[in-house]
Coordinates of C-alpha atoms in Angstrom, one line a residue:
M165 CA -45.6 -49.7 26.8
K166 CA -41.7 -48.8 27.9
Q167 CA -41.2 -52.3 28.9
K168 CA -42.2 -53.3 25.6
F169 CA -39.8 -50.6 24.0
I170 CA -36.6 -52.4 25.9
S171 CA -37.6 -56.0 25.4
K172 CA -37.5 -55.0 21.6
L173 CA -34.3 -53.5 21.5
L174 CA -32.7 -56.7 23.7
E175 CA -33.9 -58.5 20.3
A176 CA -32.7 -56.5 17.4
S177 CA -29.4 -58.0 16.2
F178 CA -26.3 -57.3 14.7
Q179 CA -28.1 -57.0 11.0
D180 CA -30.4 -54.0 12.7
A181 CA -27.7 -52.0 14.6
L182 CA -25.7 -52.0 10.8
H183 CA -29.9 -51.3 9.3
F184 CA -30.1 -48.7 11.9
I185 CA -27.1 -47.2 11.0
L186 CA -28.1 -47.1 7.3
F187 CA -31.2 -45.5 8.3
L188 CA -29.1 -42.8 10.1
I189 CA -27.0 -42.3 6.9
A190 CA -29.8 -41.5 4.5
L191 CA -32.0 -39.8 6.6
P192 CA -30.2 -35.8 5.9
I193 CA -29.7 -37.1 2.1
A194 CA -33.8 -37.8 2.0
W195 CA -34.6 -34.5 3.7
L196 CA -32.6 -33.0 0.5
Y197 CA -34.4 -35.8 -2.2
K198 CA -37.7 -35.5 -1.0
K199 CA -37.2 -31.8 -2.6
K200 CA -37.0 -33.6 -6.2
R201 CA -39.5 -36.3 -5.4
K202 CA -42.2 -35.0 -3.7
H203 CA -44.3 -37.8 -4.5
L204 CA -42.7 -40.5 -4.5
W205 CA -44.9 -44.0 -3.7
L206 CA -42.5 -46.5 -2.9
I207 CA -44.0 -50.4 -3.4
C208 CA -42.8 -53.4 -2.1
E209 CA -43.9 -57.2 -1.2
N210 CA -40.8 -59.2 0.1
Q211 CA -37.4 -59.0 -0.9
K212 CA -37.2 -61.5 -3.5
E213 CA -41.0 -61.1 -4.8
A214 CA -43.3 -59.7 -7.2
R215 CA -46.2 -61.8 -7.2
D216 CA -48.7 -60.3 -4.4
N217 CA -51.1 -57.0 -4.3
A218 CA -48.1 -55.2 -4.5
Y219 CA -46.7 -56.5 -7.7
W220 CA -50.6 -56.3 -9.7
L221 CA -50.6 -52.5 -8.4
F222 CA -47.8 -51.2 -9.3
K223 CA -47.8 -52.7 -13.0
Y224 CA -51.9 -51.4 -13.2
I225 CA -49.9 -47.6 -12.0
R226 CA -47.1 -48.1 -14.8
E227 CA -50.1 -48.9 -17.5
N228 CA -52.3 -47.0 -16.4
E229 CA -50.9 -44.0 -14.6
P230 CA -47.7 -43.2 -16.0
H231 CA -47.3 -40.1 -14.5
Q232 CA -47.1 -41.3 -11.0
D233 CA -43.9 -41.8 -9.6
V234 CA -43.4 -44.6 -8.5
V235 CA -40.3 -47.4 -7.5
Y236 CA -40.8 -51.1 -6.4
A237 CA -38.2 -52.8 -4.0
I238 CA -36.7 -55.8 -4.8
S239 CA -33.7 -58.0 -4.7
K240 CA -31.5 -57.9 -7.8
K241 CA -31.1 -61.5 -7.2
S242 CA -34.7 -62.2 -7.8
E243 CA -36.8 -64.3 -9.8
D244 CA -39.0 -61.5 -10.3
Y245 CA -36.6 -59.0 -11.1
E246 CA -36.8 -58.3 -14.8
K247 CA -40.2 -58.5 -15.4
V248 CA -40.0 -55.9 -12.5
A249 CA -37.2 -54.0 -13.7
A250 CA -39.2 -54.0 -17.4
L251 CA -42.2 -51.9 -16.3
G252 CA -40.3 -49.2 -14.0
D253 CA -38.2 -48.7 -11.6
T254 CA -36.9 -50.2 -9.2
V255 CA -33.7 -50.3 -6.2
S256 CA -32.4 -53.2 -4.9
Y257 CA -33.8 -53.9 -1.5
G258 CA -31.9 -53.6 2.1
T259 CA -29.6 -50.9 0.1
L260 CA -29.2 -47.1 1.6
K261 CA -30.7 -46.5 -1.3
H262 CA -33.8 -48.4 0.0
W263 CA -33.6 -46.7 3.1
I264 CA -33.3 -42.7 1.4
Y265 CA -36.4 -43.6 -1.0
Y266 CA -38.1 -45.3 2.3
L267 CA -38.0 -42.1 4.3
T268 CA -38.4 -39.8 0.9
A269 CA -41.7 -41.3 0.0
E270 CA -44.1 -39.6 0.8
K271 CA -46.8 -43.2 0.6
N272 CA -45.2 -46.4 1.5
I273 CA -47.2 -49.6 0.0
S274 CA -46.2 -52.8 0.6
T275 CA -48.4 -56.2 1.0
Q276 CA -46.3 -57.3 4.3
K277 CA -46.3 -55.1 7.5
G278 CA -42.5 -56.5 7.4
G279 CA -42.4 -54.8 3.8
K280 CA -38.7 -52.2 4.3
P281 CA -35.3 -51.5 4.7
N282 CA -35.2 -53.4 8.3
A283 CA -38.7 -54.1 9.5
A284 CA -36.6 -54.7 13.7
V285 CA -35.6 -50.4 12.2
C286 CA -39.0 -49.5 10.6
Y287 CA -41.3 -51.1 13.7
F288 CA -38.7 -48.6 15.9
L289 CA -39.6 -45.9 14.0
E290 CA -42.7 -45.9 13.0
V291 CA -44.8 -48.1 15.9
Y292 CA -43.0 -45.2 18.8
G293 CA -43.7 -42.7 17.2
I294 CA -39.9 -41.6 16.5
R295 CA -40.7 -41.3 12.7
K296 CA -44.2 -41.0 11.3
N297 CA -45.8 -42.1 7.8
T298 CA -47.7 -42.7 5.2
R299 CA -48.2 -46.6 4.9
V300 CA -50.6 -48.8 2.6
F301 CA -51.3 -52.5 3.9
L302 CA -52.0 -54.4 0.9
Q303 CA -52.8 -57.3 2.4
H304 CA -50.8 -60.8 1.5
G305 CA -54.2 -62.9 2.1
I306 CA -57.6 -62.1 3.4
T307 CA -57.6 -61.9 7.4
K308 CA -59.9 -63.8 8.9
D309 CA -58.5 -65.0 11.8
D310 CA -57.6 -62.2 15.2
V311 CA -53.9 -61.7 14.3
E312 CA -52.3 -59.5 16.7
F313 CA -49.8 -58.3 15.6
L314 CA -51.8 -57.1 12.6
H315 CA -54.2 -54.5 15.5
Y316 CA -53.5 -50.5 15.2
K317 CA -51.4 -50.8 18.2
H318 CA -48.3 -52.7 16.4
S319 CA -48.7 -51.5 13.5
K320 CA -50.0 -47.6 13.4
I321 CA -50.9 -48.4 9.3
S322 CA -52.6 -45.3 7.7
L323 CA -54.5 -47.1 4.9
F324 CA -55.7 -51.3 5.7
V325 CA -57.2 -52.6 2.9
C326 CA -59.6 -55.7 2.9
G327 CA -60.5 -57.9 0.4
A328 CA -64.1 -58.7 1.7
E329 CA -67.0 -57.4 3.6
R330 CA -67.1 -59.8 6.6
E331 CA -63.4 -59.3 6.4
Y332 CA -63.9 -55.1 6.3
E333 CA -66.0 -54.9 9.3
Y334 CA -64.3 -57.8 11.4
V335 CA -60.7 -56.1 11.4
K336 CA -62.8 -52.2 11.5
E337 CA -64.7 -53.7 15.1
R338 CA -61.4 -55.5 15.9
F339 CA -58.6 -54.0 15.0
G340 CA -58.1 -51.2 16.4
Y341 CA -57.4 -48.8 13.8
P342 CA -58.8 -44.6 13.6
E343 CA -62.4 -44.7 11.1
G344 CA -61.6 -44.8 7.9
A345 CA -58.5 -46.4 8.2
V346 CA -59.5 -50.0 7.1
Q347 CA -61.0 -49.7 3.7
L348 CA -62.8 -52.5 1.3
L349 CA -61.4 -52.3 -2.2
G350 CA -60.6 -55.5 -3.0
F351 CA -56.7 -57.3 -3.5
C352 CA -55.5 -55.7 -6.6
R353 CA -54.1 -59.3 -7.5
F354 CA -58.3 -60.2 -7.7
D355 CA -57.8 -58.7 -10.8
N356 CA -55.6 -61.1 -12.5
L357 CA -58.0 -63.9 -11.8
H358 CA -61.2 -63.1 -13.9
N359 CA -58.0 -64.7 -16.7
A360 CA -57.9 -68.4 -15.4
K361 CA -57.2 -70.8 -17.6
V362 CA -57.9 -74.3 -15.8
N363 CA -56.0 -77.8 -16.4
K364 CA -58.9 -80.4 -15.2
K365 CA -56.0 -83.4 -14.0
Q366 CA -54.0 -80.9 -12.1
L367 CA -54.5 -80.4 -8.0
L368 CA -53.0 -78.0 -6.2
V369 CA -52.5 -78.9 -2.3
M370 CA -51.0 -75.9 -0.3
P371 CA -50.9 -76.3 3.4
T372 CA -50.2 -73.2 5.1
W373 CA -46.9 -72.9 7.7
R374 CA -47.1 -73.5 11.3
S375 CA -44.5 -70.8 13.1
W376 CA -44.5 -73.0 16.2
I377 CA -41.8 -75.0 13.7
S378 CA -41.2 -72.4 11.2
P379 CA -40.6 -68.7 13.1
P380 CA -41.1 -65.9 10.3
S381 CA -38.1 -65.0 8.6
N382 CA -36.2 -67.5 9.4
N383 CA -34.8 -68.6 6.1
Q384 CA -32.2 -71.3 6.9
A385 CA -32.8 -74.3 8.2
K386 CA -30.6 -75.1 11.3
Q387 CA -30.3 -79.4 12.1
S388 CA -32.8 -78.7 14.9
D389 CA -35.5 -77.0 12.7
I390 CA -34.8 -80.4 10.5
E391 CA -35.8 -82.5 14.4
R392 CA -38.1 -80.4 15.4
M393 CA -39.8 -80.6 11.5
K394 CA -39.3 -84.5 11.2
K395 CA -41.0 -84.8 14.2
S396 CA -43.9 -82.7 13.8
E397 CA -47.2 -83.6 13.0
Y398 CA -48.0 -81.3 10.3
Y399 CA -44.6 -83.0 8.1
K400 CA -46.3 -86.5 10.0
A401 CA -49.7 -85.7 7.9
W402 CA -48.8 -84.5 4.8
S403 CA -45.9 -87.1 4.3
A404 CA -48.2 -89.8 5.1
F405 CA -50.9 -87.7 2.2
I406 CA -48.1 -87.9 0.1
E407 CA -47.4 -91.3 -0.1
S408 CA -51.0 -92.9 -0.4
E409 CA -51.3 -95.7 -1.9
E410 CA -54.5 -94.6 -2.5
L411 CA -54.0 -91.4 -3.7
R412 CA -51.1 -92.4 -5.8
Q413 CA -53.5 -95.3 -7.2
L414 CA -56.4 -92.5 -8.3
L415 CA -53.3 -90.1 -10.0
H416 CA -53.1 -93.3 -12.8
D417 CA -56.3 -94.4 -13.1
E418 CA -57.8 -90.1 -13.6
D419 CA -54.7 -89.3 -15.2
L420 CA -54.5 -86.9 -13.1
T421 CA -50.9 -84.7 -11.8
L422 CA -50.8 -83.2 -8.4
I423 CA -48.6 -80.1 -7.1
F424 CA -47.6 -80.1 -3.3
Y425 CA -46.8 -76.8 -3.2
Q426 CA -46.0 -75.2 0.8
H427 CA -46.5 -71.5 2.3
R428 CA -42.3 -69.7 2.0
E429 CA -42.0 -70.0 6.0
M430 CA -42.3 -73.9 5.0
Q431 CA -40.5 -73.7 1.9
K432 CA -36.6 -74.3 3.4
F433 CA -37.6 -78.3 4.4
T434 CA -39.0 -78.6 0.7
N435 CA -36.4 -80.6 0.6
L436 CA -38.0 -83.3 3.7
F437 CA -41.0 -84.0 1.7
T438 CA -39.9 -86.7 -1.3
S439 CA -41.9 -88.9 -3.9
D440 CA -41.0 -91.2 -6.5
E441 CA -43.8 -91.2 -7.7
E442 CA -44.1 -88.9 -11.3
R443 CA -47.5 -87.8 -11.2
I444 CA -46.5 -86.3 -7.6
I445 CA -44.5 -82.6 -7.8
I446 CA -42.5 -80.7 -4.9
A447 CA -42.7 -77.8 -5.9
N448 CA -40.4 -74.8 -5.0
D449 CA -41.2 -71.3 -4.7
K450 CA -38.3 -70.4 -7.4
D451 CA -39.6 -72.4 -10.5
H452 CA -43.4 -71.9 -9.3
D453 CA -45.8 -68.4 -8.8
V454 CA -48.5 -69.5 -6.6
Q455 CA -50.8 -67.5 -8.2
E456 CA -49.9 -69.1 -11.4
L457 CA -51.1 -72.4 -10.1
L458 CA -54.0 -71.4 -8.4
M459 CA -55.4 -69.7 -11.7
E460 CA -54.2 -73.5 -14.0
S461 CA -55.6 -75.9 -11.6
A462 CA -58.8 -77.8 -10.9
Y463 CA -58.9 -78.6 -7.1
L464 CA -57.1 -77.6 -4.1
I465 CA -56.1 -79.3 -0.9
T466 CA -55.4 -76.7 2.3
D467 CA -56.0 -76.5 5.6
Y468 CA -55.9 -73.1 6.8
S469 CA -54.3 -71.1 3.9
S470 CA -56.4 -68.0 3.2
I471 CA -55.4 -68.9 -1.0
A472 CA -58.1 -70.5 -0.2
M473 CA -60.0 -67.8 -0.5
D474 CA -58.2 -66.9 -3.8
F475 CA -59.8 -70.3 -4.7
A476 CA -63.0 -70.2 -3.6
Y477 CA -63.0 -66.4 -5.5
M478 CA -62.9 -68.4 -8.8
K479 CA -65.7 -70.1 -7.9
K480 CA -63.6 -73.6 -8.0
P481 CA -63.8 -76.2 -6.1
L482 CA -61.3 -77.3 -3.1
M483 CA -61.1 -79.5 0.8
Y484 CA -60.1 -78.5 3.7
Y485 CA -57.4 -81.0 5.8
Q486 CA -56.8 -79.5 9.4
F487 CA -55.4 -82.5 11.2
D488 CA -53.9 -80.3 14.5
Y489 CA -56.7 -77.6 14.3
P490 CA -56.9 -76.9 18.6
K491 CA -53.3 -77.0 18.7
Y492 CA -53.3 -74.2 15.4
R493 CA -55.4 -72.3 17.7
Q494 CA -53.5 -72.7 20.4
E495 CA -50.4 -72.0 19.0
H496 CA -50.5 -69.8 15.5
Y497 CA -54.0 -68.0 14.9
G498 CA -56.6 -67.1 17.4
E499 CA -60.6 -68.0 15.9
G500 CA -61.7 -64.8 14.3
Y501 CA -65.4 -64.8 12.6
F502 CA -64.5 -67.6 10.2
V503 CA -65.9 -71.0 11.2
Y504 CA -64.9 -73.3 8.8
E505 CA -67.4 -75.0 8.9
R506 CA -70.3 -72.7 8.6
D507 CA -67.9 -70.7 6.5
G508 CA -65.5 -72.6 4.7
F509 CA -65.5 -72.7 1.1
G510 CA -65.9 -76.8 0.8
P511 CA -66.0 -79.4 3.4
V512 CA -63.6 -79.9 6.0
C513 CA -61.7 -83.4 7.1
Y514 CA -59.9 -84.5 10.2
E515 CA -58.4 -87.9 9.0
L516 CA -56.6 -89.5 5.7
E517 CA -59.0 -91.6 4.7
D518 CA -61.5 -88.6 4.7
V519 CA -59.7 -86.2 2.6
V520 CA -58.8 -88.6 -0.2
K521 CA -62.6 -90.0 -0.1
T522 CA -63.6 -86.6 -1.1
L523 CA -60.8 -86.4 -2.7
K524 CA -62.2 -89.3 -5.0
E525 CA -65.9 -87.5 -5.2
A526 CA -64.4 -84.4 -6.9
V527 CA -62.6 -86.2 -8.9
A528 CA -66.4 -88.2 -9.9
S529 CA -68.0 -85.0 -10.1
G530 CA -65.1 -83.3 -12.9
F531 CA -65.0 -81.1 -9.7
E532 CA -68.6 -79.6 -10.1
S533 CA -69.1 -76.7 -7.1
D534 CA -71.3 -77.8 -5.2
A535 CA -74.7 -75.1 -4.4
V536 CA -73.6 -74.9 -1.4
Y537 CA -70.2 -73.4 -1.3
L538 CA -71.5 -71.5 -4.0
A539 CA -73.8 -69.3 -2.5
R540 CA -71.2 -68.7 0.0
H541 CA -69.2 -67.6 -2.7
K542 CA -71.5 -65.0 -3.9
E543 CA -72.5 -63.8 0.1
F544 CA -68.9 -63.3 0.9
F545 CA -67.2 -61.6 -2.1
E546 CA -69.1 -58.9 -2.9
L547 CA -66.6 -57.1 -5.3
C548 CA -66.0 -59.2 -7.6
D549 CA -64.9 -57.5 -10.6
T550 CA -61.9 -56.2 -12.2
D551 CA -61.3 -52.4 -11.3
N552 CA -59.8 -54.0 -7.6
C553 CA -56.3 -51.9 -8.8
K554 CA -58.2 -49.1 -9.4
R555 CA -59.9 -48.8 -6.1
N556 CA -56.7 -49.1 -4.1
Y557 CA -54.8 -46.7 -6.4
E558 CA -58.0 -44.1 -5.8
A559 CA -57.5 -44.8 -2.6
I560 CA -54.4 -44.6 -1.8
K561 CA -53.7 -41.6 -4.4
E562 CA -56.3 -39.9 -1.8
L563 CA -55.0 -41.1 1.4
E564 CA -54.0 -38.2 3.3
V565 CA -49.5 -37.2 3.9
L566 CA -48.8 -37.6 7.7

């Protein structure tokens, strides 16, 4: 533990050092401020977003539990800022005031493990026991792999929210959390999925990120990053898909539009993907909302992304395109309880030809969901109602404060 502490300390940046100073300044202020706001809840996602479980929980609280003292942390430069500010109090992400609220809060709630004023500084404070606080992890997607950084020894999270029974059992048994810390409550954003209105002419492609191509939180693409990306199997495979003449012909013949939307960690490479085909849209996170795209689209093509769970939750058809499965398992996440061939909510393809063939079959069927995958949905999503926000709120309310 001591060696790891020193290793983490050496990784700290100048920005992290500045935030440590902000922490020291905020500490005495927060001690006094806590007398005024004893039951403050601080909610966030990442600094630029309010589109995930945290946003929907915040919205639920403001509309249904107005007595609860709650603040949402988000950058004022975010495209989502106005819609959050219209609901209730906000604090600018990463500021001194954010630090004061973070230290004041009775409960800190986030969709991201790193959802806090500064991930590195807070990691030291929390994981090494320098500061004990009550933290809720709403999750960003259903955990299906062995994600080591989410193990209790690396997080010390007080409440880990799960969205499915098998996920709940796996995290509870594998990740080392204390009794009662892992709870099956459902994802807050799932409540809104019941309002989906599908555009039968819209296809969605959403591949997940690759840690060996784009390290987390690295928001700017350097020339070396771009060169690495261009040489990657990921870039070559998805470029070939977008440029497929057979795909283009299908889109024209069936009057379809395809939206290609990359994971947040890969958005910095969006400009590398281009298409002169008007029916193919290379989407970015500034102009498009992930949940809206999922709700609108009739069919999904992904690889390993947990957003497939949201799509399957709505009982809509999808496929997995896994051209780099061995490398993904070796370099990204180890296999967990979810085996795609056995448990997936759609066919698994490994070659471009199979992807196009499978897509043609889906179009020909009118995007009808196969009975096999509907049965898997029924087994996997035991919680399939509109009470997810309510369950989350009540569980957080009952959570013992450290």
